[in-house]
PDB file of C-alpha atoms in Angstrom:
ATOM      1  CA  UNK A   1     277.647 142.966 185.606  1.00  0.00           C
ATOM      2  CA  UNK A   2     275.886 143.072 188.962  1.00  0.00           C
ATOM      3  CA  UNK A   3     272.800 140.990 189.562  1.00  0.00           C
ATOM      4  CA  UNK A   4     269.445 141.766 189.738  1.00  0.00           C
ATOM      5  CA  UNK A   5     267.419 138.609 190.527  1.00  0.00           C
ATOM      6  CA  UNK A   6     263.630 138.416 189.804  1.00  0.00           C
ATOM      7  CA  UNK A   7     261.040 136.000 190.753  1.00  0.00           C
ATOM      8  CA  UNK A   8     258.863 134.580 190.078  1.00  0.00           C
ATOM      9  CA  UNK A   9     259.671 133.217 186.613  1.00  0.00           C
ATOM     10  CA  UNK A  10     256.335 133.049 185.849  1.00  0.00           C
ATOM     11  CA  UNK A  11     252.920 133.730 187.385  1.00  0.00           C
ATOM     12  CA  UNK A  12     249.468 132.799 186.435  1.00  0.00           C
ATOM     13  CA  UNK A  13     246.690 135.377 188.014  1.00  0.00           C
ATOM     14  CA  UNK A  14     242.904 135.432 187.337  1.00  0.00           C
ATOM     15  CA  UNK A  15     241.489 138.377 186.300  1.00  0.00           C
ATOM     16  CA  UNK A  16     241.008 140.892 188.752  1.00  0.00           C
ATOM     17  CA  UNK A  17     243.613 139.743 191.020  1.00  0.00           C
ATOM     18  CA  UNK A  18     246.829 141.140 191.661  1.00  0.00           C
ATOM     19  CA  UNK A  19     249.898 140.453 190.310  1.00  0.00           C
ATOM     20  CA  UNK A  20     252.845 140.433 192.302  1.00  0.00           C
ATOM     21  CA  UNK A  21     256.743 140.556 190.850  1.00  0.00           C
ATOM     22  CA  UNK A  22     259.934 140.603 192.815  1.00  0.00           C
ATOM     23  CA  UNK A  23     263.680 142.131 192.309  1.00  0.00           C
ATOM     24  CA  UNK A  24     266.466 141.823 194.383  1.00  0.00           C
ATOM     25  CA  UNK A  25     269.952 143.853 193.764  1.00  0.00           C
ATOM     26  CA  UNK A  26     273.393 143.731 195.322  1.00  0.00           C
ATOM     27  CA  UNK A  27     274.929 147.160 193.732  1.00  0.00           C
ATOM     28  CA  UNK A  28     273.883 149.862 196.298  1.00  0.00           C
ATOM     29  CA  UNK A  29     275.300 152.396 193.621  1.00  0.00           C
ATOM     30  CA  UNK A  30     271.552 151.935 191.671  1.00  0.00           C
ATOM     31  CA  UNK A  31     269.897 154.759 191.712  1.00  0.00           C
ATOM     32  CA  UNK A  32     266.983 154.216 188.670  1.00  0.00           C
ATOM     33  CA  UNK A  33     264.746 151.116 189.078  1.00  0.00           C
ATOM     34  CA  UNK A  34     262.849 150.755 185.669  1.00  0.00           C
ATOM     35  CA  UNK A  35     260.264 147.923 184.841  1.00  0.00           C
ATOM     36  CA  UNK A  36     259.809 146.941 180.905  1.00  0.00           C
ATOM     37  CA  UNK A  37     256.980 145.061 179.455  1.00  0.00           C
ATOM     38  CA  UNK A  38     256.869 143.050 176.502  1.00  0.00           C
ATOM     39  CA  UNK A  39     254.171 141.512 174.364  1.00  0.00           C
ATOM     40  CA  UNK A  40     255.198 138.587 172.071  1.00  0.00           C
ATOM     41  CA  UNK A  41     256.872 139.564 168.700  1.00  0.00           C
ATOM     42  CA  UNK A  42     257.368 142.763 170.200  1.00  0.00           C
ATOM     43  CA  UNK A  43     260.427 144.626 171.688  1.00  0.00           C
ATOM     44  CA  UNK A  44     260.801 145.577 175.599  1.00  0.00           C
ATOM     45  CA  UNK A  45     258.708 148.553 176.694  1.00  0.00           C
ATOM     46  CA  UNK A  46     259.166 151.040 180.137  1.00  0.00           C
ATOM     47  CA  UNK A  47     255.940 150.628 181.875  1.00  0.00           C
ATOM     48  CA  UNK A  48     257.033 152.568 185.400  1.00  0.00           C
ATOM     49  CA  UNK A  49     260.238 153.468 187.307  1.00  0.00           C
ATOM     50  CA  UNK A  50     261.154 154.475 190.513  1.00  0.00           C
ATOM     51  CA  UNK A  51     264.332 156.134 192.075  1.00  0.00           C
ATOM     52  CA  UNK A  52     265.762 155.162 195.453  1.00  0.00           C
ATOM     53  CA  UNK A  53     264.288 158.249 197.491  1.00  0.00           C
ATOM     54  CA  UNK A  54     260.709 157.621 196.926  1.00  0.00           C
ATOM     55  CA  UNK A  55     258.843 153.970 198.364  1.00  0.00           C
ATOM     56  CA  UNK A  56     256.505 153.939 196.149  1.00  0.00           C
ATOM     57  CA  UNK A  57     255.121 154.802 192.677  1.00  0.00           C
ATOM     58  CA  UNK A  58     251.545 154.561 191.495  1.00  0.00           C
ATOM     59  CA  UNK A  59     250.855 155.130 187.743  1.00  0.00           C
ATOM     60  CA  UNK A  60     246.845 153.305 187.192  1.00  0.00           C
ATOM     61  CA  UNK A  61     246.843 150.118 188.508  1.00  0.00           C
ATOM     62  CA  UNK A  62     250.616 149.666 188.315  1.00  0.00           C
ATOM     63  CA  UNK A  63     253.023 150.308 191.700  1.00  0.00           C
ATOM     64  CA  UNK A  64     256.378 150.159 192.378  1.00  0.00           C
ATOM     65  CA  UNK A  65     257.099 149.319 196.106  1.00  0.00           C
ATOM     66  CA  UNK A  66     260.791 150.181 196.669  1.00  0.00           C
ATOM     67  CA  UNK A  67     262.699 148.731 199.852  1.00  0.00           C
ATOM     68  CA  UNK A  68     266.370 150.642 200.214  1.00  0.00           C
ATOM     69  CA  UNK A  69     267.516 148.879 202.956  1.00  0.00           C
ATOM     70  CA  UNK A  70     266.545 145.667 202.001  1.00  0.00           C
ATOM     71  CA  UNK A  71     267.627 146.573 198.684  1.00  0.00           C
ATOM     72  CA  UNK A  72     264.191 144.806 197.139  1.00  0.00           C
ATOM     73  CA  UNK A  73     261.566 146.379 194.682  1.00  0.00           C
ATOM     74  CA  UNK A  74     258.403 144.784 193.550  1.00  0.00           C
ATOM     75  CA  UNK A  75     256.071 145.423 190.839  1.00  0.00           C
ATOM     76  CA  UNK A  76     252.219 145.781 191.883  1.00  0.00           C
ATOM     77  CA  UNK A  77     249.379 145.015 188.948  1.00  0.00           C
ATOM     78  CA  UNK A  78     246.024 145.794 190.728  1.00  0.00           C
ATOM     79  CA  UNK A  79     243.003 144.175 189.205  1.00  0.00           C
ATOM     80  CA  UNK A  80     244.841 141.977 186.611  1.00  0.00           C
ATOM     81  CA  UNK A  81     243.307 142.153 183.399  1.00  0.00           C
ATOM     82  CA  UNK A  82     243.624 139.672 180.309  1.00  0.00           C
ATOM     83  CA  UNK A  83     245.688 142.519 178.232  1.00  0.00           C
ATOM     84  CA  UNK A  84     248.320 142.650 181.149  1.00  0.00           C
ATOM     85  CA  UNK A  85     249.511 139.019 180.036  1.00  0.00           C
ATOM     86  CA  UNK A  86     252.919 139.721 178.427  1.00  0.00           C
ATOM     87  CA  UNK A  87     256.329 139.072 180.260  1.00  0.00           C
ATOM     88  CA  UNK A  88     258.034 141.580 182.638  1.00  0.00           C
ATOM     89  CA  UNK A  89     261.719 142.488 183.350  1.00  0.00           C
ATOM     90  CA  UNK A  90     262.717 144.461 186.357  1.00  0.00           C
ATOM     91  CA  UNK A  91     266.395 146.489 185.685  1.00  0.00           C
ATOM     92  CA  UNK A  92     268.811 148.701 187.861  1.00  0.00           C
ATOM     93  CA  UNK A  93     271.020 151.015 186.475  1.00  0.00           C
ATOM     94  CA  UNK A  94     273.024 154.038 187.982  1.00  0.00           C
ATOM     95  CA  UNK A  95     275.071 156.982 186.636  1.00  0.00           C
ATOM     96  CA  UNK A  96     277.977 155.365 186.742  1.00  0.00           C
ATOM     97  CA  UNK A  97     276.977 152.359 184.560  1.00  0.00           C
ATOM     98  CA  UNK A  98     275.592 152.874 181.070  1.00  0.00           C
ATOM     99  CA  UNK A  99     274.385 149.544 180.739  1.00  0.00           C
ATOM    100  CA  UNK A 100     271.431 148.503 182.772  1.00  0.00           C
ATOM    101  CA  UNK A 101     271.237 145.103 184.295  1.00  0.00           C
ATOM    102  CA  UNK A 102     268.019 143.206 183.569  1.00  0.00           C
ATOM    103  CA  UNK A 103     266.133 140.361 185.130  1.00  0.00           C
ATOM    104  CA  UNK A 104     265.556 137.434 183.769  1.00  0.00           C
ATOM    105  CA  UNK A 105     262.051 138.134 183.836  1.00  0.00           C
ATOM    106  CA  UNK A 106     258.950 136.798 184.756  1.00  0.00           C
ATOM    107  CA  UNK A 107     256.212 135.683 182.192  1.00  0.00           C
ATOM    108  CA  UNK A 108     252.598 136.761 183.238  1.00  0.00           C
ATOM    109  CA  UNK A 109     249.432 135.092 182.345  1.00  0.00           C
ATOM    110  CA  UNK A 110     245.966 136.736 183.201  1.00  0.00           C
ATOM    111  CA  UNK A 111     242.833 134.193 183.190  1.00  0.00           C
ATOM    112  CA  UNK A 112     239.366 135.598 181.968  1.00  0.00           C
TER     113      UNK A 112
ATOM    114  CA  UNK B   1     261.942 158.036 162.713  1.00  0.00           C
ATOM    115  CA  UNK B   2     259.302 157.670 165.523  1.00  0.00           C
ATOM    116  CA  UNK B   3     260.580 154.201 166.890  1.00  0.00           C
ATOM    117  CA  UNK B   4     263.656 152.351 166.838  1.00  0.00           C
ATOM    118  CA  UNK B   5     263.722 150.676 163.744  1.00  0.00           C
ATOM    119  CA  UNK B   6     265.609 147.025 163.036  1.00  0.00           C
ATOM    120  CA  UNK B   7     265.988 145.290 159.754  1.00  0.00           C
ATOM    121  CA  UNK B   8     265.404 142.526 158.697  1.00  0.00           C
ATOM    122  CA  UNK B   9     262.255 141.716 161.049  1.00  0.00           C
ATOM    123  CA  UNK B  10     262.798 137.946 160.372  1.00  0.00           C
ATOM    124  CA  UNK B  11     265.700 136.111 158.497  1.00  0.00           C
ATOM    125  CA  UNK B  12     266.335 132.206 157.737  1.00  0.00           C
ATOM    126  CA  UNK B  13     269.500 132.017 157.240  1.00  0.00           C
ATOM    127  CA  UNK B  14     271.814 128.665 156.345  1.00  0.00           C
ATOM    128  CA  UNK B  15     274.533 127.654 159.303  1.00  0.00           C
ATOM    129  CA  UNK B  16     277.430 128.587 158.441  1.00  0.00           C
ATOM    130  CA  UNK B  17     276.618 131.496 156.519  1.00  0.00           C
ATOM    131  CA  UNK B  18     277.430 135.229 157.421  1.00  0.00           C
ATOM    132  CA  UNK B  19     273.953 137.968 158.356  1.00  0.00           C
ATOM    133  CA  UNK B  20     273.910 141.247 158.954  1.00  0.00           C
ATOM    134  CA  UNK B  21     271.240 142.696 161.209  1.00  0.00           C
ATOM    135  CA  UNK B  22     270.778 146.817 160.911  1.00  0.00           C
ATOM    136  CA  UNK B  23     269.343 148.994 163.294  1.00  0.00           C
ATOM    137  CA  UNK B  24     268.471 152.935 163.112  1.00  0.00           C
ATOM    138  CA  UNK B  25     268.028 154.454 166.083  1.00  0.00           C
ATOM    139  CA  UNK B  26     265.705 157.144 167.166  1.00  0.00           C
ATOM    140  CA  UNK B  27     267.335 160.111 165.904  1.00  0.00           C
ATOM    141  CA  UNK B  28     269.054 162.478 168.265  1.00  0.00           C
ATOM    142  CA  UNK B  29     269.763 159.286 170.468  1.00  0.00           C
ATOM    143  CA  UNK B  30     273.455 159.169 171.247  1.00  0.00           C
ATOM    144  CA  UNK B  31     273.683 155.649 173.157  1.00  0.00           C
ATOM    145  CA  UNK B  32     272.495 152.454 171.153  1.00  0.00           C
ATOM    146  CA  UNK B  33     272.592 148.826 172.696  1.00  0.00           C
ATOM    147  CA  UNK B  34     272.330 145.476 171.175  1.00  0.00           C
ATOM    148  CA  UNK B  35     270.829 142.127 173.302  1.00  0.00           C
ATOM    149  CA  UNK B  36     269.889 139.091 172.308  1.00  0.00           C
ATOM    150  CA  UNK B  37     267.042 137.103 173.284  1.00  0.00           C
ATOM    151  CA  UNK B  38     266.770 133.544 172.789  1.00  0.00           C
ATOM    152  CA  UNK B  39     263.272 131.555 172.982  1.00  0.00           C
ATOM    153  CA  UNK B  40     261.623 132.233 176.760  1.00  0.00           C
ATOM    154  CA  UNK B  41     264.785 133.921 178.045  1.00  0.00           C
ATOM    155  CA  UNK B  42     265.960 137.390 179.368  1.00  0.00           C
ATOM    156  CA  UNK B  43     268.070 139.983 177.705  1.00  0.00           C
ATOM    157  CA  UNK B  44     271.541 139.067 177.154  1.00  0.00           C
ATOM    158  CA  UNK B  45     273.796 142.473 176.712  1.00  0.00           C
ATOM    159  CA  UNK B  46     275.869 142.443 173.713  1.00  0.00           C
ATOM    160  CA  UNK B  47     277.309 145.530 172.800  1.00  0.00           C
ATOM    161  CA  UNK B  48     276.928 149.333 173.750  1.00  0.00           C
ATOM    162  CA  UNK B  49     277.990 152.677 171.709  1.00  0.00           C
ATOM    163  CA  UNK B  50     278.085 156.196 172.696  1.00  0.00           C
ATOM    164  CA  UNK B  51     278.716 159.025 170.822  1.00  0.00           C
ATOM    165  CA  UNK B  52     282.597 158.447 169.272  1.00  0.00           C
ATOM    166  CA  UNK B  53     283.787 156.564 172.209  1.00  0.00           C
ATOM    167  CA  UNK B  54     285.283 153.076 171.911  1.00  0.00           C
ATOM    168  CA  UNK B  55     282.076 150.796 172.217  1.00  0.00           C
ATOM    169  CA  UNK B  56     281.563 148.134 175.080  1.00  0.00           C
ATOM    170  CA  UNK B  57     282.370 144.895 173.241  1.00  0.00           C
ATOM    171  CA  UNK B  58     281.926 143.106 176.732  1.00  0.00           C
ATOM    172  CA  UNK B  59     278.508 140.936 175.727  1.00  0.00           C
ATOM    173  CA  UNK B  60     279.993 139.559 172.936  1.00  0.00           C
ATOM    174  CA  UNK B  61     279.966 136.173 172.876  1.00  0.00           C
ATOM    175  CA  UNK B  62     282.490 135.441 170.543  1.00  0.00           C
ATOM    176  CA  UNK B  63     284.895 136.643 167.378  1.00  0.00           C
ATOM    177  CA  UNK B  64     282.068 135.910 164.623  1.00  0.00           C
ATOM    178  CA  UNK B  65     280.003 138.333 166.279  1.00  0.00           C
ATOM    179  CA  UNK B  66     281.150 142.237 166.011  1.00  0.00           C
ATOM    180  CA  UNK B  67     279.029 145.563 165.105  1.00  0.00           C
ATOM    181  CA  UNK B  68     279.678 148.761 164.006  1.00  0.00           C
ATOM    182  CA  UNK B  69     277.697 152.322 164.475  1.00  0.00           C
ATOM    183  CA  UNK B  70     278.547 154.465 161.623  1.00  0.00           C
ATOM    184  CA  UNK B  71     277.950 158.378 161.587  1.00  0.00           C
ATOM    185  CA  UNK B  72     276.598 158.123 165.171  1.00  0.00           C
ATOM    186  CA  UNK B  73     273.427 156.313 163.926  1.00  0.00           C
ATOM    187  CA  UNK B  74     272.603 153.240 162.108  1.00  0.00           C
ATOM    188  CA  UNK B  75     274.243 150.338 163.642  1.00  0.00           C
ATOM    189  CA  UNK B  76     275.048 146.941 162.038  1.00  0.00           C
ATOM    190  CA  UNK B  77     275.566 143.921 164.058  1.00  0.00           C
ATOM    191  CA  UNK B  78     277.417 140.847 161.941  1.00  0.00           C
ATOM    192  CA  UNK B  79     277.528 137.128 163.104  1.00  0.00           C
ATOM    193  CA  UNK B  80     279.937 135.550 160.820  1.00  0.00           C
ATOM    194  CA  UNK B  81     279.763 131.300 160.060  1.00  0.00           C
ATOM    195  CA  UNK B  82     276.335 131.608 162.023  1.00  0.00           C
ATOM    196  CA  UNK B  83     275.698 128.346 164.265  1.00  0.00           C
ATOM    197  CA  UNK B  84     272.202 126.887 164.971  1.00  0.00           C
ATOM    198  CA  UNK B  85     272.938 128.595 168.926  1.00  0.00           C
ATOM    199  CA  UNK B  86     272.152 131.757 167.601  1.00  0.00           C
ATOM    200  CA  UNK B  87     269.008 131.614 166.392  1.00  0.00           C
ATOM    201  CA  UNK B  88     267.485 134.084 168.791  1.00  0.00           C
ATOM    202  CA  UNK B  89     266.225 137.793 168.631  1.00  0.00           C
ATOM    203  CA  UNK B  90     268.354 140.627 168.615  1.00  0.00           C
ATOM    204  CA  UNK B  91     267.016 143.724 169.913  1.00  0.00           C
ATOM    205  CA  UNK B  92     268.716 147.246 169.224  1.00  0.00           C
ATOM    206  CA  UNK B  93     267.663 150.034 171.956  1.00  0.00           C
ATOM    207  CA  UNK B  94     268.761 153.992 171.976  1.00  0.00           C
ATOM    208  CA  UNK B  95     268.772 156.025 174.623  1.00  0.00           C
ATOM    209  CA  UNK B  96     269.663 160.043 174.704  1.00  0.00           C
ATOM    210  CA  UNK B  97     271.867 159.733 176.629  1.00  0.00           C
ATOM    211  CA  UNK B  98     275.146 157.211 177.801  1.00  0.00           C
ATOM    212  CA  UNK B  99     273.810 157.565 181.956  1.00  0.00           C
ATOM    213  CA  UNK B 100     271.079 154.765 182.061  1.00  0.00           C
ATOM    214  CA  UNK B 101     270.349 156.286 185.566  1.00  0.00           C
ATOM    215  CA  UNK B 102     266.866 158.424 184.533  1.00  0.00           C
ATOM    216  CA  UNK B 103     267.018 158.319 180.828  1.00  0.00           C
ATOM    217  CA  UNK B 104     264.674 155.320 179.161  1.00  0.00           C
ATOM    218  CA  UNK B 105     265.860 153.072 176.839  1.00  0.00           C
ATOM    219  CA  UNK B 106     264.021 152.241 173.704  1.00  0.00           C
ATOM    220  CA  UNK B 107     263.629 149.477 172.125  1.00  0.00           C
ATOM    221  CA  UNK B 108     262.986 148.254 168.450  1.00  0.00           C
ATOM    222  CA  UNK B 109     260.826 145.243 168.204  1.00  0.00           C
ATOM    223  CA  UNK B 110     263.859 142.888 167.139  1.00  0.00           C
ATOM    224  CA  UNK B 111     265.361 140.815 163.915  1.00  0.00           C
ATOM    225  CA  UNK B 112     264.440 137.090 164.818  1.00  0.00           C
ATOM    226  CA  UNK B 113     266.936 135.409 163.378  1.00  0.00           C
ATOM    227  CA  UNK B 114     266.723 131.601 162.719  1.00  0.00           C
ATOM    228  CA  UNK B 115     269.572 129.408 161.627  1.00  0.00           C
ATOM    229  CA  UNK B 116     268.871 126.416 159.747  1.00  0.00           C
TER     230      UNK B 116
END
């Protein structure tokens, strides 16, 4: 499988801050950039995607900043909050591959 | 049902014995996955099904580990002579369709398996 590589393996934000999470990918044939969240004792979630064409993606405080040609997409979390503290994997997929490749994920901690 | 559902949620299970994990997916859903997910780490790809096509066996990480989807749905994933390595959680996921590319994939909250 092709790479995605995410940083930073974890992150420690106070609240109202922003949280910032990084993905990098090699196969230019990606063409759906989904982020997951998960909460301990809980299964992977989709929280916000993005597709190659657009640079960015705004759903509440959440963005998706997209970067074709440096083939980099980054996850946004405006005004951290407490509840946002759960552990995030970045993926790329394309219609050619059924099975999406995953970060390794980055675990996110939110101070009061 | 609503959600992905997995079976058993949590099971202890004695090294060297043999467990079966079930999943049912969410109905209509033609492509199920199984990853594992050991302590603190990412998502490890194990198998993939869709529809009656031969399955991805490619994740697999060795002969004591196979699965089967019967009927199109419910999935069973065996680990046979379990070792204290994989004690981990395995999450199923289902998607509607086989192209990842648009459609999400949904997860069921996992079996955590533990091997004594």
């Amino acid at each position: 499988q092709q790479q995605v590589k995410q940083s930073p393996q974890s992150l420690i934000v106070q609240k109202g801050g922003i949280s910032i999470i990084n993905c990098a990918y090699e196969n230019t044939a990606f063409d759906y950039f989904p982020w997951y969240q998960q909460f301990p004792g809980k299964g992977p979630a989709l929280l916000i995607a993005i597709r190659p064409d657009v640079s960015e993606k705004k759903e509440g405080r959440f963005t998706i900043s997209f970067n074709k040609s440096a083939k980099q997409f980054s996850l946004h979390i405006m005004d951290s909050q407490p509840g946002d503290s759960a552990t995030y994997f970045c993926a790329a997929s394309s219609g050619g591959s059924y099975i999406p490749t995953f970060g390794r994920g980055t675990s996110l901690i939110v101070h009061p | 049902g609503a959600g992905v559902s997995q079976s058993p949620s949590n099971k202890v299970t004695e090294k060297g014995k043999d467990v079966e994990l079930r999943c049912d997916p969410i109905s209509g859903h033609t492509a199920l996955y199984w990853y594992r997910q050991s302590l603190g780490q990412g998502l490890e790809f194990l198998i993939y099904f869709q529809g009656n096509s031969a399955p991805d066996k490619s994740g697999l990480p060795s002969d004591r580990f196979s699965a089967e989807r019967t009927g199109g749905s419910v999935s069973t994933l065996t680990i046979q002579r379990t070792q204290q390595e994989d004690s981990a959680v395995y999450l199923c996921a289902s998607s509607l369709l086989g192209s990842t590319s648009g459609n999400t994939i949904y997860f069921g909250e996992g079996s955590w398996l533990t091997v004594v």
